[in-house]
Coordinates of C-alpha atoms in Angstrom, one line a residue:
P7 CA 149.1 -31.8 -201.5
E8 CA 150.5 -35.0 -200.2
A9 CA 149.5 -35.8 -196.7
R10 CA 152.0 -36.3 -194.0
H11 CA 152.0 -39.9 -192.7
D12 CA 152.6 -40.1 -188.9
E13 CA 151.9 -42.7 -186.4
Y14 CA 149.1 -41.8 -184.0
R15 CA 150.2 -41.9 -180.4
A16 CA 148.1 -41.3 -177.2
A17 CA 149.1 -38.3 -175.1
T18 CA 151.6 -38.7 -172.3
R19 CA 150.1 -38.2 -168.9
V20 CA 150.9 -34.8 -167.3
R21 CA 152.9 -34.8 -164.1
G22 CA 150.7 -34.6 -161.0
V23 CA 147.7 -36.3 -162.6
S24 CA 147.0 -39.8 -161.2
S25 CA 144.0 -42.1 -160.7
R26 CA 144.1 -40.9 -157.1
S27 CA 143.4 -37.3 -158.2
D28 CA 139.7 -36.4 -157.6
I29 CA 138.5 -34.8 -160.8
Y30 CA 135.3 -33.7 -159.2
H31 CA 137.0 -31.7 -156.5
E32 CA 137.4 -28.0 -157.0
R33 CA 141.2 -28.2 -156.0
T34 CA 141.8 -30.2 -159.2
N35 CA 140.4 -27.5 -161.5
E36 CA 143.8 -26.2 -162.7
L37 CA 145.3 -29.6 -162.9
A38 CA 142.4 -31.0 -164.9
V39 CA 142.5 -27.9 -167.3
R40 CA 146.2 -28.4 -167.9
A41 CA 145.7 -32.1 -168.4
L42 CA 142.9 -31.6 -171.0
A43 CA 145.1 -28.9 -172.8
A44 CA 148.0 -31.4 -172.9
I45 CA 145.8 -34.1 -174.3
V46 CA 144.6 -31.8 -177.0
S47 CA 148.0 -30.4 -177.7
Q48 CA 149.6 -33.9 -178.1
E49 CA 146.7 -35.6 -179.9
A50 CA 145.2 -32.8 -182.0
P51 CA 143.0 -33.0 -183.9
I52 CA 141.0 -35.0 -181.3
V53 CA 137.3 -35.6 -181.3
P54 CA 135.5 -34.6 -178.1
E55 CA 134.6 -38.2 -177.1
L56 CA 138.2 -39.4 -177.2
A57 CA 139.4 -36.3 -175.3
L58 CA 136.7 -37.0 -172.6
R59 CA 137.7 -40.7 -172.3
R60 CA 141.4 -39.9 -172.2
L61 CA 141.0 -37.4 -169.4
A62 CA 138.8 -39.9 -167.6
D63 CA 141.5 -42.5 -167.9
W64 CA 144.1 -40.2 -166.6
F65 CA 142.0 -39.4 -163.5
G66 CA 141.0 -43.0 -162.9
V67 CA 137.3 -42.4 -163.8
S68 CA 136.1 -45.9 -164.6
R69 CA 132.6 -45.1 -165.8
I70 CA 131.6 -42.3 -168.1
T71 CA 128.5 -41.0 -166.3
D72 CA 126.4 -37.9 -166.9
R73 CA 128.1 -36.4 -163.8
Y74 CA 131.5 -36.9 -165.4
R75 CA 130.3 -35.5 -168.8
E76 CA 129.1 -32.3 -167.0
R77 CA 132.5 -32.1 -165.2
F78 CA 134.3 -32.5 -168.6
K79 CA 132.2 -29.7 -170.1
E80 CA 133.2 -27.5 -167.2
I81 CA 136.9 -28.3 -167.6
L82 CA 136.6 -27.8 -171.4
G83 CA 135.0 -24.4 -170.8
R84 CA 137.8 -23.3 -168.5
A85 CA 140.5 -24.4 -171.0
A86 CA 138.7 -22.7 -173.9
S87 CA 138.2 -19.5 -171.9
A88 CA 141.9 -19.5 -171.0
G89 CA 142.7 -19.7 -174.7
M90 CA 144.4 -23.1 -174.4
L91 CA 142.3 -24.9 -177.0
F92 CA 139.3 -24.4 -179.4
A93 CA 136.8 -26.5 -181.3
K94 CA 136.7 -26.5 -185.1
G95 CA 134.6 -29.0 -187.1
D96 CA 134.3 -32.2 -185.1
A97 CA 137.6 -31.8 -183.3
F98 CA 139.5 -29.9 -180.6
W99 CA 142.7 -28.1 -181.4
P100 CA 145.4 -26.5 -179.4
A101 CA 145.8 -22.6 -179.3
G102 CA 147.7 -21.6 -182.4
A103 CA 146.9 -24.6 -184.5
N104 CA 145.9 -24.1 -188.2
P105 CA 143.1 -26.5 -189.0
G106 CA 142.9 -25.1 -192.5
G107 CA 146.4 -26.4 -193.3
Y108 CA 145.9 -29.9 -191.8
D109 CA 146.9 -32.8 -194.0
R110 CA 148.2 -35.6 -191.7
V111 CA 147.2 -39.2 -191.8
R112 CA 147.8 -41.0 -188.5
P113 CA 147.4 -44.8 -188.4
A114 CA 147.6 -46.5 -185.0
G115 CA 150.9 -47.2 -183.4
D116 CA 151.8 -50.4 -181.6
A117 CA 150.6 -49.2 -178.2
E118 CA 147.1 -50.3 -177.2
D119 CA 146.0 -46.8 -176.3
S120 CA 146.9 -45.6 -179.8
Q121 CA 144.1 -47.7 -181.3
R122 CA 141.1 -45.5 -182.4
D123 CA 137.7 -46.5 -183.5
I124 CA 136.7 -44.9 -186.8
E125 CA 134.3 -42.5 -185.1
W126 CA 137.3 -41.2 -183.0
I127 CA 139.2 -40.2 -186.1
P128 CA 138.3 -36.6 -187.0
L129 CA 136.7 -35.9 -190.4
I130 CA 139.6 -33.7 -191.4
E131 CA 142.0 -36.6 -190.9
R132 CA 139.8 -39.0 -192.9
V133 CA 139.6 -36.4 -195.7
A134 CA 143.4 -36.2 -195.7
A135 CA 143.4 -40.0 -196.1
V136 CA 141.1 -39.9 -199.1
R137 CA 143.1 -37.1 -200.7
R138 CA 146.3 -39.1 -200.2
V139 CA 144.9 -42.2 -201.9
L140 CA 143.5 -40.2 -204.7
A141 CA 146.9 -38.5 -205.2
T142 CA 148.4 -41.8 -206.0
Q143 CA 145.5 -43.6 -207.7
I144 CA 143.8 -40.8 -209.6
A145 CA 140.5 -42.6 -210.0
L146 CA 138.9 -45.5 -208.0
P147 CA 135.5 -47.0 -207.6
R148 CA 134.0 -45.5 -204.5
E149 CA 134.0 -48.7 -202.4
E150 CA 137.6 -49.3 -203.2
L151 CA 138.5 -45.7 -202.3
E152 CA 136.7 -46.2 -199.0
R153 CA 138.7 -49.4 -198.3
E154 CA 142.1 -47.9 -199.4
S155 CA 141.6 -44.7 -197.3
A156 CA 140.6 -46.8 -194.3
R157 CA 143.6 -49.0 -194.8
L158 CA 145.8 -45.9 -194.8
L159 CA 144.4 -45.0 -191.4
G160 CA 145.2 -48.5 -190.1
F161 CA 142.0 -50.4 -190.6
S162 CA 142.6 -53.8 -192.1
R163 CA 139.0 -54.8 -192.0
V164 CA 136.3 -52.4 -193.3
T165 CA 133.0 -52.6 -191.5
A166 CA 129.8 -50.8 -192.4
K167 CA 130.6 -48.1 -189.8
T168 CA 134.1 -47.7 -191.3
R169 CA 132.7 -47.5 -194.9
E170 CA 130.1 -44.8 -193.7
A171 CA 132.8 -42.7 -192.1
M172 CA 135.0 -42.9 -195.2
S173 CA 132.1 -42.2 -197.5
E174 CA 131.5 -39.0 -195.5
A175 CA 135.1 -38.0 -196.1
I176 CA 134.8 -38.8 -199.8
D177 CA 131.7 -36.6 -200.0
V178 CA 133.7 -33.7 -198.4
V179 CA 136.5 -34.1 -201.0
I180 CA 134.0 -34.0 -203.8
E181 CA 132.0 -31.0 -202.3
R182 CA 135.3 -29.1 -202.1
G183 CA 136.0 -29.7 -205.8
A184 CA 139.1 -31.8 -205.3
A185 CA 137.4 -34.8 -207.0
H186 CA 134.2 -35.7 -208.8
E187 CA 132.3 -38.9 -209.6
A188 CA 132.3 -40.2 -213.2
D189 CA 131.5 -43.6 -214.6
D190 CA 131.1 -45.1 -211.1
R191 CA 134.5 -43.9 -210.0
V192 CA 135.8 -41.1 -207.8
V193 CA 138.2 -39.1 -210.0
V194 CA 140.7 -36.4 -209.1
S195 CA 139.5 -33.0 -210.4

């Protein structure tokens, strides 16, 4: 299946959330849970670290400390218990989402907050990029497939970290039987 190609956009801040809101105070529990649910709803799939950092930014938390990580876990637990979101694979999803049918590829938009490091792009999205490239190229040397898939996600320069992340996605595509390796190439099955 051909992946949808959308621009990645950071979530829009929920009304009532500001850098003056004290995320550590009990009175912000409901607001923080709603904020996290909004982040997940707008950016899903979203890896936990990016969700944690986005929420910190919304509440004006400048340093990610152990205390903040514990508070995030508490907020996450409340949101999950309320049925607002769930975790599947390496990402958070909003209630009602169908990760099994996910096929989107989302390169960064123009806004600075839409830029994501490769480790902040969920595996399922990297897999969709690999599948998209293979759908048009049929067979490529692995290194070229890594590069083209990363480019589809918005990376113009492929670092060792990017290559490793894309290689993991290629391995998943092969494990699922959608491709195989033959003659130093990854080939659509």
